[in-house]
Amino acid sequence: MAQEITDSKLTQLARWLTDSAVNGIGPLSSSKQLADEYKLDKDYPDNDSRVSSLINWETSKNFGTGFLTGLGGFVTLPITVPAGMAAAWAVQARMIGAIAEMYGHSVKEDRVKTMILLCLIGSDMTAVLRQCGVKVGRKVTESLIAKIPGKVLVEINKKVGFRLLTKAGEKGVINLTKAIPVVGGFVSGAVDAVSCRIVGNVAQKMFKS
């Protein structure tokens, strides 16, 4: 069933994703709790090793249909998307949040939440920032995000939500051929391992810097 995607819904989508990272979703713990598990493990020589292990573990997981349907939190999702897609976004956001925490960033800060969302869209983050009037050099860094006013962060968050839906549409899952996009279609109930690894690597580079 088609639905109109408004700015309000895009803002709610961004908030839902960051809430999934900050608080966890369903049986999954929060990103801080996940990070603490790795930080308490003394087998790792440094945070780089912890983050690499986290990315490998999250990538290797097999989120089948049974697991996805067991996740809670989808009732509050502001946009109707298949559970598999929503779960992939939520799980990756949680992983990014844990990476942020391991490198000393608090996922409760607005700028860090925006950084989490930007990591979800990978290489598209530069284009989104430029659309919002942010001057971006060769790479996106924490210091760059720290200089962005709060109102602009809100606009960035909305554009990230729109970009996620657009990227899904390019895969034939969502049709966004009109000025006012329409959401529909189906997606398999699994996390894309390749996408998860790319997102994880982007997050490691951003938060480490």
Short mmCIF file of C-alpha atoms in Angstrom, two decimals:
data_model
loop_
_atom_site.label_atom_id
_atom_site.label_comp_id
_atom_site.label_asym_id
_atom_site.label_seq_id
_atom_site.Cartn_x
_atom_site.Cartn_y
_atom_site.Cartn_z
CA MET A 1 0.00 0.00 0.00
CA ALA A 2 1.43 3.39 -1.03
CA GLN A 3 2.09 6.11 1.48
CA GLU A 4 3.31 9.69 1.33
CA ILE A 5 6.72 10.36 2.83
CA THR A 6 6.66 13.73 4.59
CA ASP A 7 9.45 15.64 6.33
CA SER A 8 7.83 14.69 9.61
CA LYS A 9 8.02 10.99 8.81
CA LEU A 10 11.63 11.29 7.68
CA THR A 11 12.48 12.98 10.99
CA GLN A 12 10.69 10.21 12.86
CA LEU A 13 12.57 7.59 10.82
CA ALA A 14 15.90 9.18 11.75
CA ARG A 15 14.87 9.27 15.41
CA TRP A 16 13.75 5.63 15.28
CA LEU A 17 17.12 4.58 13.86
CA THR A 18 19.14 6.48 16.46
CA ASP A 19 16.87 5.20 19.23
CA SER A 20 17.61 1.67 18.00
CA ALA A 21 21.32 2.43 18.37
CA VAL A 22 21.09 4.17 21.74
CA ASN A 23 18.57 1.89 23.43
CA GLY A 24 18.81 -1.35 21.45
CA ILE A 25 15.85 -3.04 19.84
CA GLY A 26 13.94 -6.16 20.86
CA PRO A 27 16.34 -8.67 22.43
CA LEU A 28 19.39 -6.69 21.29
CA SER A 29 21.19 -4.62 23.93
CA SER A 30 22.07 -0.96 23.52
CA SER A 31 25.12 0.10 21.56
CA LYS A 32 26.85 1.20 24.79
CA GLN A 33 26.24 -2.19 26.40
CA LEU A 34 27.58 -3.87 23.27
CA ALA A 35 30.67 -1.66 23.34
CA ASP A 36 31.22 -2.34 27.04
CA GLU A 37 31.24 -6.09 26.37
CA TYR A 38 34.16 -5.64 24.01
CA LYS A 39 35.98 -3.10 26.20
CA LEU A 40 35.87 -5.49 29.17
CA ASP A 41 37.47 -8.25 27.10
CA LYS A 42 41.21 -7.96 27.80
CA ASP A 43 42.09 -10.36 24.96
CA TYR A 44 42.03 -7.40 22.58
CA PRO A 45 45.22 -5.30 22.52
CA ASP A 46 43.44 -2.07 21.51
CA ASN A 47 40.15 -0.55 20.36
CA ASP A 48 41.02 -1.05 16.69
CA SER A 49 41.10 -4.79 17.29
CA ARG A 50 37.83 -4.64 19.21
CA VAL A 51 36.09 -2.72 16.44
CA SER A 52 37.40 -5.04 13.73
CA SER A 53 36.13 -8.04 15.68
CA LEU A 54 32.75 -6.38 16.17
CA ILE A 55 32.40 -5.69 12.45
CA ASN A 56 33.35 -9.28 11.59
CA TRP A 57 30.86 -10.66 14.09
CA GLU A 58 27.98 -8.46 13.00
CA THR A 59 28.72 -9.24 9.35
CA SER A 60 28.79 -12.98 9.92
CA LYS A 61 25.44 -13.12 11.70
CA ASN A 62 22.60 -14.74 9.85
CA PHE A 63 19.47 -12.70 10.50
CA GLY A 64 16.86 -15.09 9.14
CA THR A 65 13.14 -14.49 9.04
CA GLY A 66 12.56 -16.13 12.40
CA PHE A 67 15.05 -13.86 14.11
CA LEU A 68 13.70 -10.74 12.46
CA THR A 69 10.13 -11.41 13.45
CA GLY A 70 11.33 -11.83 17.03
CA LEU A 71 12.70 -8.30 17.13
CA GLY A 72 10.55 -5.79 18.95
CA GLY A 73 10.25 -2.12 18.16
CA PHE A 74 8.86 -2.22 14.64
CA VAL A 75 5.45 -1.10 15.84
CA THR A 76 6.88 2.39 16.33
CA LEU A 77 8.48 2.57 12.89
CA PRO A 78 6.94 5.69 11.27
CA ILE A 79 7.21 4.39 7.71
CA THR A 80 5.87 1.09 6.45
CA VAL A 81 8.85 -0.89 5.20
CA PRO A 82 9.46 -4.64 5.21
CA ALA A 83 10.79 -6.01 8.51
CA GLY A 84 14.00 -7.25 6.90
CA MET A 85 14.97 -3.80 5.69
CA ALA A 86 14.09 -2.08 8.97
CA ALA A 87 16.03 -4.71 10.93
CA ALA A 88 19.10 -4.26 8.73
CA TRP A 89 19.07 -0.51 9.37
CA ALA A 90 18.52 -0.94 13.11
CA VAL A 91 21.22 -3.59 13.55
CA GLN A 92 23.74 -1.55 11.58
CA ALA A 93 22.88 1.61 13.52
CA ARG A 94 23.49 -0.29 16.76
CA MET A 95 26.84 -1.56 15.45
CA ILE A 96 27.87 1.97 14.46
CA GLY A 97 26.85 3.26 17.89
CA ALA A 98 29.00 0.61 19.56
CA ILE A 99 31.96 1.63 17.39
CA ALA A 100 31.41 5.25 18.41
CA GLU A 101 31.34 4.31 22.09
CA MET A 102 34.53 2.26 21.81
CA TYR A 103 36.32 5.28 20.42
CA GLY A 104 35.10 7.47 23.26
CA HIS A 105 32.00 9.12 21.80
CA SER A 106 28.64 9.22 23.58
CA VAL A 107 25.73 8.04 21.42
CA LYS A 108 23.44 10.31 23.43
CA GLU A 109 24.94 13.42 21.82
CA ASP A 110 23.04 14.85 18.86
CA ARG A 111 26.13 15.22 16.69
CA VAL A 112 27.08 11.58 17.29
CA LYS A 113 23.55 10.49 16.38
CA THR A 114 23.89 12.40 13.10
CA MET A 115 27.26 10.73 12.49
CA ILE A 116 25.63 7.33 13.04
CA LEU A 117 23.01 8.15 10.42
CA LEU A 118 25.63 9.41 7.97
CA CYS A 119 27.62 6.18 8.34
CA LEU A 120 24.50 4.22 7.35
CA ILE A 121 24.59 5.74 3.86
CA GLY A 122 28.34 5.28 3.40
CA SER A 123 29.87 7.21 0.51
CA ASP A 124 26.63 9.15 0.00
CA MET A 125 27.25 11.14 3.18
CA THR A 126 29.34 13.74 1.33
CA ALA A 127 26.53 14.48 -1.12
CA VAL A 128 23.99 14.80 1.70
CA LEU A 129 26.19 17.22 3.63
CA ARG A 130 26.72 19.37 0.56
CA GLN A 131 22.96 19.46 -0.07
CA CYS A 132 22.63 20.96 3.41
CA GLY A 133 25.23 23.64 2.68
CA VAL A 134 28.09 22.02 4.60
CA LYS A 135 31.51 22.50 3.05
CA VAL A 136 33.11 19.06 2.89
CA GLY A 137 36.74 18.30 2.08
CA ARG A 138 38.20 14.93 1.21
CA LYS A 139 36.61 13.17 4.17
CA VAL A 140 33.94 13.65 6.81
CA THR A 141 35.31 13.98 10.34
CA GLU A 142 34.01 14.49 13.85
CA SER A 143 35.44 18.01 13.94
CA LEU A 144 33.46 18.88 10.82
CA ILE A 145 30.18 17.60 12.29
CA ALA A 146 30.89 19.41 15.57
CA LYS A 147 30.77 22.77 13.77
CA ILE A 148 27.33 22.17 12.22
CA PRO A 149 24.42 24.04 13.89
CA GLY A 150 21.63 22.02 15.46
CA LYS A 151 19.03 23.07 12.86
CA VAL A 152 21.28 21.83 10.07
CA LEU A 153 21.77 18.51 11.88
CA VAL A 154 17.99 18.04 11.76
CA GLU A 155 17.98 18.63 8.00
CA ILE A 156 20.85 16.21 7.53
CA ASN A 157 18.98 13.56 9.50
CA LYS A 158 15.92 13.92 7.24
CA LYS A 159 18.00 13.71 4.09
CA VAL A 160 19.70 10.57 5.37
CA GLY A 161 16.28 8.99 5.86
CA PHE A 162 15.29 9.95 2.34
CA ARG A 163 18.60 8.63 0.96
CA LEU A 164 18.09 5.27 2.68
CA LEU A 165 14.69 4.93 1.07
CA THR A 166 16.09 6.02 -2.29
CA LYS A 167 18.92 3.48 -2.17
CA ALA A 168 16.40 0.79 -1.36
CA GLY A 169 14.34 1.93 -4.34
CA GLU A 170 17.34 1.57 -6.63
CA LYS A 171 17.32 -2.11 -5.71
CA GLY A 172 13.72 -2.42 -6.79
CA VAL A 173 12.38 -2.52 -3.25
CA ILE A 174 10.89 0.97 -3.06
CA ASN A 175 9.53 3.09 -5.88
CA LEU A 176 10.62 6.72 -5.60
CA THR A 177 9.99 7.89 -9.15
CA LYS A 178 7.82 10.90 -8.25
CA ALA A 179 8.52 14.15 -6.46
CA ILE A 180 6.58 12.84 -3.48
CA PRO A 181 8.03 9.34 -3.01
CA VAL A 182 5.95 6.22 -2.56
CA VAL A 183 7.06 3.35 -0.39
CA GLY A 184 6.20 -0.23 -1.19
CA GLY A 185 7.54 -3.57 -2.27
CA PHE A 186 9.19 -6.38 -0.44
CA VAL A 187 12.67 -7.21 0.76
CA SER A 188 14.19 -10.46 1.94
CA GLY A 189 14.46 -10.91 5.68
CA ALA A 190 18.23 -10.78 6.12
CA VAL A 191 21.03 -8.32 6.76
CA ASP A 192 23.19 -7.72 3.70
CA ALA A 193 26.63 -8.81 4.89
CA VAL A 194 28.50 -6.76 2.31
CA SER A 195 26.62 -3.60 3.22
CA CYS A 196 27.14 -4.25 6.93
CA ARG A 197 30.90 -4.54 6.48
CA ILE A 198 31.09 -1.38 4.36
CA VAL A 199 29.07 0.57 6.91
CA GLY A 200 31.23 -0.75 9.73
CA ASN A 201 34.45 0.24 7.98
CA VAL A 202 33.10 3.73 7.28
CA ALA A 203 32.15 4.11 10.95
CA GLN A 204 35.57 2.96 12.13
CA LYS A 205 37.33 5.53 9.98
CA MET A 206 35.01 8.35 11.01
CA PHE A 207 34.95 7.79 14.77
CA LYS A 208 38.61 6.86 15.06
CA SER A 209 39.57 10.16 13.45
#
